PDB file of C-alpha atoms in Angstrom:
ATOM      1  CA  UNK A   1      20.795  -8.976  -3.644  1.00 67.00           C
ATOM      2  CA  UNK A   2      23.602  -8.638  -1.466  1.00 67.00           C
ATOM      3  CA  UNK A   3      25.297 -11.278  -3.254  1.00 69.00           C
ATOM      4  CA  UNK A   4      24.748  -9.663  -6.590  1.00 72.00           C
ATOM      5  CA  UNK A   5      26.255  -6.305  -5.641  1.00 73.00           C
ATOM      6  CA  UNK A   6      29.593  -8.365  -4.205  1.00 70.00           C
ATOM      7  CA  UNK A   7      29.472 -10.026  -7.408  1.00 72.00           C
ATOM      8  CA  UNK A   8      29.023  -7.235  -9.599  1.00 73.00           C
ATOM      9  CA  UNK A   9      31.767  -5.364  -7.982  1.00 70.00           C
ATOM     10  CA  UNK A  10      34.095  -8.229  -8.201  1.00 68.00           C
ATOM     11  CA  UNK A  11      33.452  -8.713 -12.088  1.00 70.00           C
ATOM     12  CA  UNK A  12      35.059  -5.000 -12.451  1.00 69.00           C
ATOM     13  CA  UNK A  13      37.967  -5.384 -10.285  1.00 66.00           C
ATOM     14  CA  UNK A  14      38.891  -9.545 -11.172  1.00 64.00           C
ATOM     15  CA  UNK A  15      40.715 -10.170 -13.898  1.00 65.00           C
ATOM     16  CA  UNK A  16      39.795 -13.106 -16.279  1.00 66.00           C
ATOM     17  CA  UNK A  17      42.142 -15.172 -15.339  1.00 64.00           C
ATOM     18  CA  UNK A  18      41.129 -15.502 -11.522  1.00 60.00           C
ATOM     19  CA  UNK A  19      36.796 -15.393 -12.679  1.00 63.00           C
ATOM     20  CA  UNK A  20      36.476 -18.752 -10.921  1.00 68.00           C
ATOM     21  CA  UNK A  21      36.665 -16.830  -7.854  1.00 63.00           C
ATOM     22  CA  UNK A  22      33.232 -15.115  -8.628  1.00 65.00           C
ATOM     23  CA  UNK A  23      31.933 -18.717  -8.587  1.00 68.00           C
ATOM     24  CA  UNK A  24      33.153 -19.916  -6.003  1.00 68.00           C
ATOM     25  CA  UNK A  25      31.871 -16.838  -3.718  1.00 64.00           C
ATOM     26  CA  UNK A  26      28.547 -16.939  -5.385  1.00 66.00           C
ATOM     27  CA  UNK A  27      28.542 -20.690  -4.331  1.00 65.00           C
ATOM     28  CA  UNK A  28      29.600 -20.381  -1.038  1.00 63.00           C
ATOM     29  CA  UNK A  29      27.219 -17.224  -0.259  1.00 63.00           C
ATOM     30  CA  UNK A  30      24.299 -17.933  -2.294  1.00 64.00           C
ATOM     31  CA  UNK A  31      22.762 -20.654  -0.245  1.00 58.00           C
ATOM     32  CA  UNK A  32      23.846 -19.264   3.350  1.00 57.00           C
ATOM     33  CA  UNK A  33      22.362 -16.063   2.630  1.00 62.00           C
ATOM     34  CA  UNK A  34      19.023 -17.178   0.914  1.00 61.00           C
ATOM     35  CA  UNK A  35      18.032 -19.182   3.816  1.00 59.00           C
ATOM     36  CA  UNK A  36      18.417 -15.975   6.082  1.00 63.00           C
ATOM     37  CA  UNK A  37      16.389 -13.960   3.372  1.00 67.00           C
ATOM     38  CA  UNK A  38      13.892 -16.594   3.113  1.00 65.00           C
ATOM     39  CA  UNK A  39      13.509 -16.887   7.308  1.00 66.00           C
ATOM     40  CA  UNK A  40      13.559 -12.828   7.501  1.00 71.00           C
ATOM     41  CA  UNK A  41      10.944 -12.166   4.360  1.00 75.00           C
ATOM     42  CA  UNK A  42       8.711 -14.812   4.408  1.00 73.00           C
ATOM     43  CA  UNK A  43       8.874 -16.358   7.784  1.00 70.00           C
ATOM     44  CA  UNK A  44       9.206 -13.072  10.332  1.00 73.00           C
ATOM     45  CA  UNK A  45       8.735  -9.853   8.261  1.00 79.00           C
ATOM     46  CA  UNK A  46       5.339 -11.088   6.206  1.00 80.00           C
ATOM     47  CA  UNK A  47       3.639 -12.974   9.330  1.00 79.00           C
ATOM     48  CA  UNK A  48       3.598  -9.881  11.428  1.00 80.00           C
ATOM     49  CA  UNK A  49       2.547  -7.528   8.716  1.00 84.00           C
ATOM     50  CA  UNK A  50       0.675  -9.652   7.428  1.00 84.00           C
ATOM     51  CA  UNK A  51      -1.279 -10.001  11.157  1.00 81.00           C
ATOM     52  CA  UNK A  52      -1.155  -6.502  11.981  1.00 83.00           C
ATOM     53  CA  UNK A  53      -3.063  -6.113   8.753  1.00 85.00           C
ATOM     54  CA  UNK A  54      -5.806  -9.013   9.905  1.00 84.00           C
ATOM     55  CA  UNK A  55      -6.317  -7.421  12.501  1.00 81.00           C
ATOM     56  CA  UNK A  56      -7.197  -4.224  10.918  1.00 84.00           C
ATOM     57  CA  UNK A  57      -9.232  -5.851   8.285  1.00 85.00           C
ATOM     58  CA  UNK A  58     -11.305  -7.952  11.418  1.00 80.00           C
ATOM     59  CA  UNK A  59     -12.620  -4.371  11.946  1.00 80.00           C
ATOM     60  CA  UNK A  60     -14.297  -4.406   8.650  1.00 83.00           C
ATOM     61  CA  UNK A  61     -11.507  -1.986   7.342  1.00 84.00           C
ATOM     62  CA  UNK A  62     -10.233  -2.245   3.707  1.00 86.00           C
ATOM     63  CA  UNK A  63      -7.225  -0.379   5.008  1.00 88.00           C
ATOM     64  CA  UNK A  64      -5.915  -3.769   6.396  1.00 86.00           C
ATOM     65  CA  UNK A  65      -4.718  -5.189   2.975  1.00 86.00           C
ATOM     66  CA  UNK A  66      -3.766  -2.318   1.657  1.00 90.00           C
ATOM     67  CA  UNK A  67      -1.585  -1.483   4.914  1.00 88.00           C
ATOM     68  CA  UNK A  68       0.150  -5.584   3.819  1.00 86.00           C
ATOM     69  CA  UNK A  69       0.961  -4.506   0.181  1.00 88.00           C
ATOM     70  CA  UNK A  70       2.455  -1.333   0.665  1.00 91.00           C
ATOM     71  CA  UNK A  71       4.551  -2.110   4.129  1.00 89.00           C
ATOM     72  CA  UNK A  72       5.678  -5.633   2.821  1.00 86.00           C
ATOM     73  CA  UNK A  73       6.612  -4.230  -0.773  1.00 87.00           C
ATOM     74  CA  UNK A  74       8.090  -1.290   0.497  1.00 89.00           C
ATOM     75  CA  UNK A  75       9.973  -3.916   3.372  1.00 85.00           C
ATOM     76  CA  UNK A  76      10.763  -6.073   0.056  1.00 82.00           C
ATOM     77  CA  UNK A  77      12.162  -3.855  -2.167  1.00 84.00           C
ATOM     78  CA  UNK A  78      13.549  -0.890  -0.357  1.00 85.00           C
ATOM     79  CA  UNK A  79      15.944  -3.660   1.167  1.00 81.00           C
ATOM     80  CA  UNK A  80      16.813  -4.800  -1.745  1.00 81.00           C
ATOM     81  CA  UNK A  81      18.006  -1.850  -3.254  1.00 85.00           C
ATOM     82  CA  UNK A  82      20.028  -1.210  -0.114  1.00 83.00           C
ATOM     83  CA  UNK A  83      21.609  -4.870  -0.175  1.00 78.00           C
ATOM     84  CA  UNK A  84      22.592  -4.266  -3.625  1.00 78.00           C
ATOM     85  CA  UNK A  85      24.100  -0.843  -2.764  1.00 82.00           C
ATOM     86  CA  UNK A  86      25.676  -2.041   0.310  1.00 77.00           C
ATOM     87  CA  UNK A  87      26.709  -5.144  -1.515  1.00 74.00           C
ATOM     88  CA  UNK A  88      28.777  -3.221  -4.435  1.00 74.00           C
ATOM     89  CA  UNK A  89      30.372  -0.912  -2.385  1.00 75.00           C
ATOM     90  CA  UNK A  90      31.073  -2.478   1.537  1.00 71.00           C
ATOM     91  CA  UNK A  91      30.478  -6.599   0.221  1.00 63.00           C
ATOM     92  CA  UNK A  92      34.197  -7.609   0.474  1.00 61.00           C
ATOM     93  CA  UNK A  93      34.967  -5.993   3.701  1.00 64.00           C
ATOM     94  CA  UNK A  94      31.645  -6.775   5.294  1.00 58.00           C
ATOM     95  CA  UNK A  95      32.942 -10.697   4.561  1.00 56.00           C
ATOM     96  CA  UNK A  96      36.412 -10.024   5.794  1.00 54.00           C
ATOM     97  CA  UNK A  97      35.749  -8.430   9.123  1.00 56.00           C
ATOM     98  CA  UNK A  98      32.981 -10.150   9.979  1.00 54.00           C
ATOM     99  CA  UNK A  99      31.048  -7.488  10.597  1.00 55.00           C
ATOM    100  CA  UNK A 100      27.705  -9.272   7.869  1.00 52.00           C
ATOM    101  CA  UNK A 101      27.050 -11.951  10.622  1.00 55.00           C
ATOM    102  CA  UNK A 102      26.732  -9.122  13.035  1.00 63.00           C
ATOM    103  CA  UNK A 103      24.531  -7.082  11.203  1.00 57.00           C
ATOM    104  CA  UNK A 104      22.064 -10.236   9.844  1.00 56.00           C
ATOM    105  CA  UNK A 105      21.740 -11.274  14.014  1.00 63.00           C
ATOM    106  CA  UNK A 106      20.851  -7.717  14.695  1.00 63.00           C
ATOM    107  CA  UNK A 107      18.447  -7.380  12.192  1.00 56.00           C
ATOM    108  CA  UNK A 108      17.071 -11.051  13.183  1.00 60.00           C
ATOM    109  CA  UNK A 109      16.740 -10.197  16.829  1.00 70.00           C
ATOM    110  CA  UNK A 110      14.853  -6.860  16.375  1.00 65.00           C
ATOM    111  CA  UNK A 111      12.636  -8.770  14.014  1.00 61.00           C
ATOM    112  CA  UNK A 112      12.073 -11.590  16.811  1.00 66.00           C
ATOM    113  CA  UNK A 113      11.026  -9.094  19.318  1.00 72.00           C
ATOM    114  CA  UNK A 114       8.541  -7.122  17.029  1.00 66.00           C
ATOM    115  CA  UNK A 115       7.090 -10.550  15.955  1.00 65.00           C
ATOM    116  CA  UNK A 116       6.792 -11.272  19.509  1.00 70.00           C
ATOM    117  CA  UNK A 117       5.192  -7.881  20.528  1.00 70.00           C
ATOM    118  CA  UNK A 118       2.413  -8.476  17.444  1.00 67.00           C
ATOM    119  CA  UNK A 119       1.612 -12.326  17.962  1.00 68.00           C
ATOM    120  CA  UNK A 120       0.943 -10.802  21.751  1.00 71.00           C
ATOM    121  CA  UNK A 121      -1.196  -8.305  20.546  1.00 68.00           C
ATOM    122  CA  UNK A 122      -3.144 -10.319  18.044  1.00 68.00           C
ATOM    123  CA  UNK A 123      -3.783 -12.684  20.605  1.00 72.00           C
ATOM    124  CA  UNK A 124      -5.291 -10.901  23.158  1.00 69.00           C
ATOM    125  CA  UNK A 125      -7.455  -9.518  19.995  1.00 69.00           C
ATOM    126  CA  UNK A 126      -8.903 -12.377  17.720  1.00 74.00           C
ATOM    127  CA  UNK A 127      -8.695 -15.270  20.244  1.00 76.00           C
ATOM    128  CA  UNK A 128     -12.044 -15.216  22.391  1.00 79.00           C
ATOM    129  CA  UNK A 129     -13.428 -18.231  23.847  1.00 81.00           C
ATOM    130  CA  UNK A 130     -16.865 -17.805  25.801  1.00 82.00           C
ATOM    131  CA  UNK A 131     -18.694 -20.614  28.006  1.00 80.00           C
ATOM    132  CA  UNK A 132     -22.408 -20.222  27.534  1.00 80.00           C
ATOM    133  CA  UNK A 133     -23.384 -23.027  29.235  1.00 76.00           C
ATOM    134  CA  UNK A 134     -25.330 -22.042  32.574  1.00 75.00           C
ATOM    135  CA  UNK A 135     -27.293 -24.575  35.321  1.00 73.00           C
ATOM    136  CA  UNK A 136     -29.548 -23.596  38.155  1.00 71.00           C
ATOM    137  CA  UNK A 137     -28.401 -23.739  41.478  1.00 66.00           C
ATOM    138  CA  UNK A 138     -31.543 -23.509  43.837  1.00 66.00           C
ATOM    139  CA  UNK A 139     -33.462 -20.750  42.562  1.00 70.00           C
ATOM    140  CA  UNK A 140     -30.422 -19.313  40.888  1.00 72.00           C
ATOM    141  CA  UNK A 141     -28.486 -19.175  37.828  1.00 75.00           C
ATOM    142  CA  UNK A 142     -24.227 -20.087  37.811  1.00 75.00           C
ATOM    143  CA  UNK A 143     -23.234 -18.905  34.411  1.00 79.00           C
ATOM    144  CA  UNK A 144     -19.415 -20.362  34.324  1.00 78.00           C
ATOM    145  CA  UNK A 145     -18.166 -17.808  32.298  1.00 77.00           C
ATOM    146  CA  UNK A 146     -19.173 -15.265  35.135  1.00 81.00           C
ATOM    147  CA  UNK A 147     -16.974 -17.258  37.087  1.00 79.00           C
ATOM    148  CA  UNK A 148     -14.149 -18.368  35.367  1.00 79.00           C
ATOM    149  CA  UNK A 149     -13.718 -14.189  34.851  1.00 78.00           C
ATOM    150  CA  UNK A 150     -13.597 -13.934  38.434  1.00 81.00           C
ATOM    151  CA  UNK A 151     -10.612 -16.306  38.889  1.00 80.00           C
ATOM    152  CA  UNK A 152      -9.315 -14.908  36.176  1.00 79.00           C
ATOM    153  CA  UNK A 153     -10.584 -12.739  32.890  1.00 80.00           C
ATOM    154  CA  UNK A 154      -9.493 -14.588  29.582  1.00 80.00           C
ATOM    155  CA  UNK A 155      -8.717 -17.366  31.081  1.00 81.00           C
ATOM    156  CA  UNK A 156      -9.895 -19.971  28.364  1.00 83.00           C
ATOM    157  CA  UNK A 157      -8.128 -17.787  25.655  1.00 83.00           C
ATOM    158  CA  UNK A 158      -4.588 -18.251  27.592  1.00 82.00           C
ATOM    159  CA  UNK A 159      -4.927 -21.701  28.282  1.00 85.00           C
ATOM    160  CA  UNK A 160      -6.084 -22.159  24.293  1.00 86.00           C
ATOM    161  CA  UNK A 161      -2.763 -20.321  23.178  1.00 85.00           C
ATOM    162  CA  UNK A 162      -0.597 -22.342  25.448  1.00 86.00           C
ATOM    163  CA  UNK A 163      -2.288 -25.803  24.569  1.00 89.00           C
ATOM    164  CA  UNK A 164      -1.266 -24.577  21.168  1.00 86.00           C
ATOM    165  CA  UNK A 165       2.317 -23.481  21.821  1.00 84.00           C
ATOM    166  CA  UNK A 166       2.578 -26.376  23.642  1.00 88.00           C
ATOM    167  CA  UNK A 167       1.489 -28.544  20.747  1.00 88.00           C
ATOM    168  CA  UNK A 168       3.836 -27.003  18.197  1.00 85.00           C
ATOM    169  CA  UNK A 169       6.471 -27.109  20.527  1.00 86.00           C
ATOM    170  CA  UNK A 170       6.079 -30.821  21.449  1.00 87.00           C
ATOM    171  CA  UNK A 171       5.807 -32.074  17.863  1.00 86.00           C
ATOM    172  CA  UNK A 172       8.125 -29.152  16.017  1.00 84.00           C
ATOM    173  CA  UNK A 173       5.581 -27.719  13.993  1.00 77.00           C
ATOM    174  CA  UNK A 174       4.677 -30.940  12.344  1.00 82.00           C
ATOM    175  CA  UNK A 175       0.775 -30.810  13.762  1.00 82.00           C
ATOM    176  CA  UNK A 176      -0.125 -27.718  12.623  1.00 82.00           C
ATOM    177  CA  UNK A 177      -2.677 -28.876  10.789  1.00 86.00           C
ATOM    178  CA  UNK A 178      -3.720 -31.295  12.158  1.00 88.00           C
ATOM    179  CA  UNK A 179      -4.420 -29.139  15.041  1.00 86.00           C
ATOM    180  CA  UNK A 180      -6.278 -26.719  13.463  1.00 86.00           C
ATOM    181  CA  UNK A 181      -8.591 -28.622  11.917  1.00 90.00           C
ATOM    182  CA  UNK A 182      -9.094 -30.460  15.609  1.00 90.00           C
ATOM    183  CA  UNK A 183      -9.741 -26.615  17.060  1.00 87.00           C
ATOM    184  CA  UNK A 184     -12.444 -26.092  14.223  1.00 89.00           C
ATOM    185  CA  UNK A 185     -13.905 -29.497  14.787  1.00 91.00           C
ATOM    186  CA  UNK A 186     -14.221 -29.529  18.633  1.00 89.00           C
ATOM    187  CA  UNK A 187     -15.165 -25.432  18.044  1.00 86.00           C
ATOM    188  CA  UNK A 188     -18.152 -26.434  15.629  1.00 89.00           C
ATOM    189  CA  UNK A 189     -19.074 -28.997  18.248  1.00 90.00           C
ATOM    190  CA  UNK A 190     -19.245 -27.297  21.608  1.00 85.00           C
ATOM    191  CA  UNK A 191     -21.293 -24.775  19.950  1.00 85.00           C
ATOM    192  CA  UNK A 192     -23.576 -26.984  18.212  1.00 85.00           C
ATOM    193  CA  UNK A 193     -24.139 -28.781  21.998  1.00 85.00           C
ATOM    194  CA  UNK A 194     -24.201 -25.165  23.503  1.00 81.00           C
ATOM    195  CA  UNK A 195     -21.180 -24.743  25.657  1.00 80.00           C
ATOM    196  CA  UNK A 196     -19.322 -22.389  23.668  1.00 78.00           C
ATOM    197  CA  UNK A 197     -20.781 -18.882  22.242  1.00 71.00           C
TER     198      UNK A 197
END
């Protein structure tokens, strides 16, 4: 939308013999500028509402989707409004000083760090692994989840995560689902066997 406003303020000041130049800038910003769009919307902006509002619903809470639609639309199209403002009236000197790239890493940054912050939280919230399994040890009982909280509490839920980041890392995102239908199989199975509750 940012391109539109520049564009729409160019058609009223360009005269029709220079129009090609509204081409060639919608050319040479359109695709640039979508992929950042696309990354900010769809790959930052709508994961960590969109888990913020999981977790909500987890607690049996309607309030969880309803919290998505209204933050992500008003995200969606309160920003477009103001890139279509800002685009009109500042578009051409943004481009010419420079100052658009600066503005597009800020707002990319801050929404690293809140994605960050929420993927953190959510973690420590949905992912819980629990060893059931238990043998006797003389006329006791060692129940391995006892200990493994000892050493350390959530141990098995770090070590999950990291396997995972790991995983993604290694193959760049290509095994993702492969890998989580490998966590639901081996999941299904060490609770079927009785090592996992």
């Amino acid at each position: 939308h940012f391109v539109v406003g520049l564009c729409s303020a160019l058609e009223e000041t360009t005269d029709e013999d220079h129009k090609e130049l509204l081409t060639s800038v919608k050319a040479g910003l359109m695709g640039p500028l979508a992929g950042v769009g696309d990354a900010l919307y769809f790959n930052t902006f709508y994961p960590i509402l969109a888990s913020i509002g999981a977790t909500i619903a987890l607690e049996g809470n309607v309030l969880g989707a309803i919290f998505l639609f209204l933050s992500f639309g008003l995200i969606n199209h309160g920003s477009k409004w103001l890139f279509l403002k800002l685009g009109y009236e500042k578009g051409m000197d943004m481009i010419l000083s420079g100052q658009g790239n600066k503005v597009i890493s800020y707002m990319t940054t801050f929404a690293t760090i809140v994605g960050l912050f929420v993927v953190g939280q959510m973690i420590t919230s949905t992912v819980s692994l629990k060893v059931i399994f238990e043998f006797a040890s003389g006329e006791g009982v060692i129940q391995i989840q006892s200990l493994l909280d000892k050493i350390t509490p959530k141990l098995l839920n770090v070590l999950l995560v990291g396997f995972c980041w790991w995983s993604i890392k290694k193959t760049d995102g290509k095994c993702i689902t492969k890998l989580l239908y490998g966590l639901m199989a081996l999941g299904i199975l060490l609770s079927y066997i009785g090592f996992l509750g």
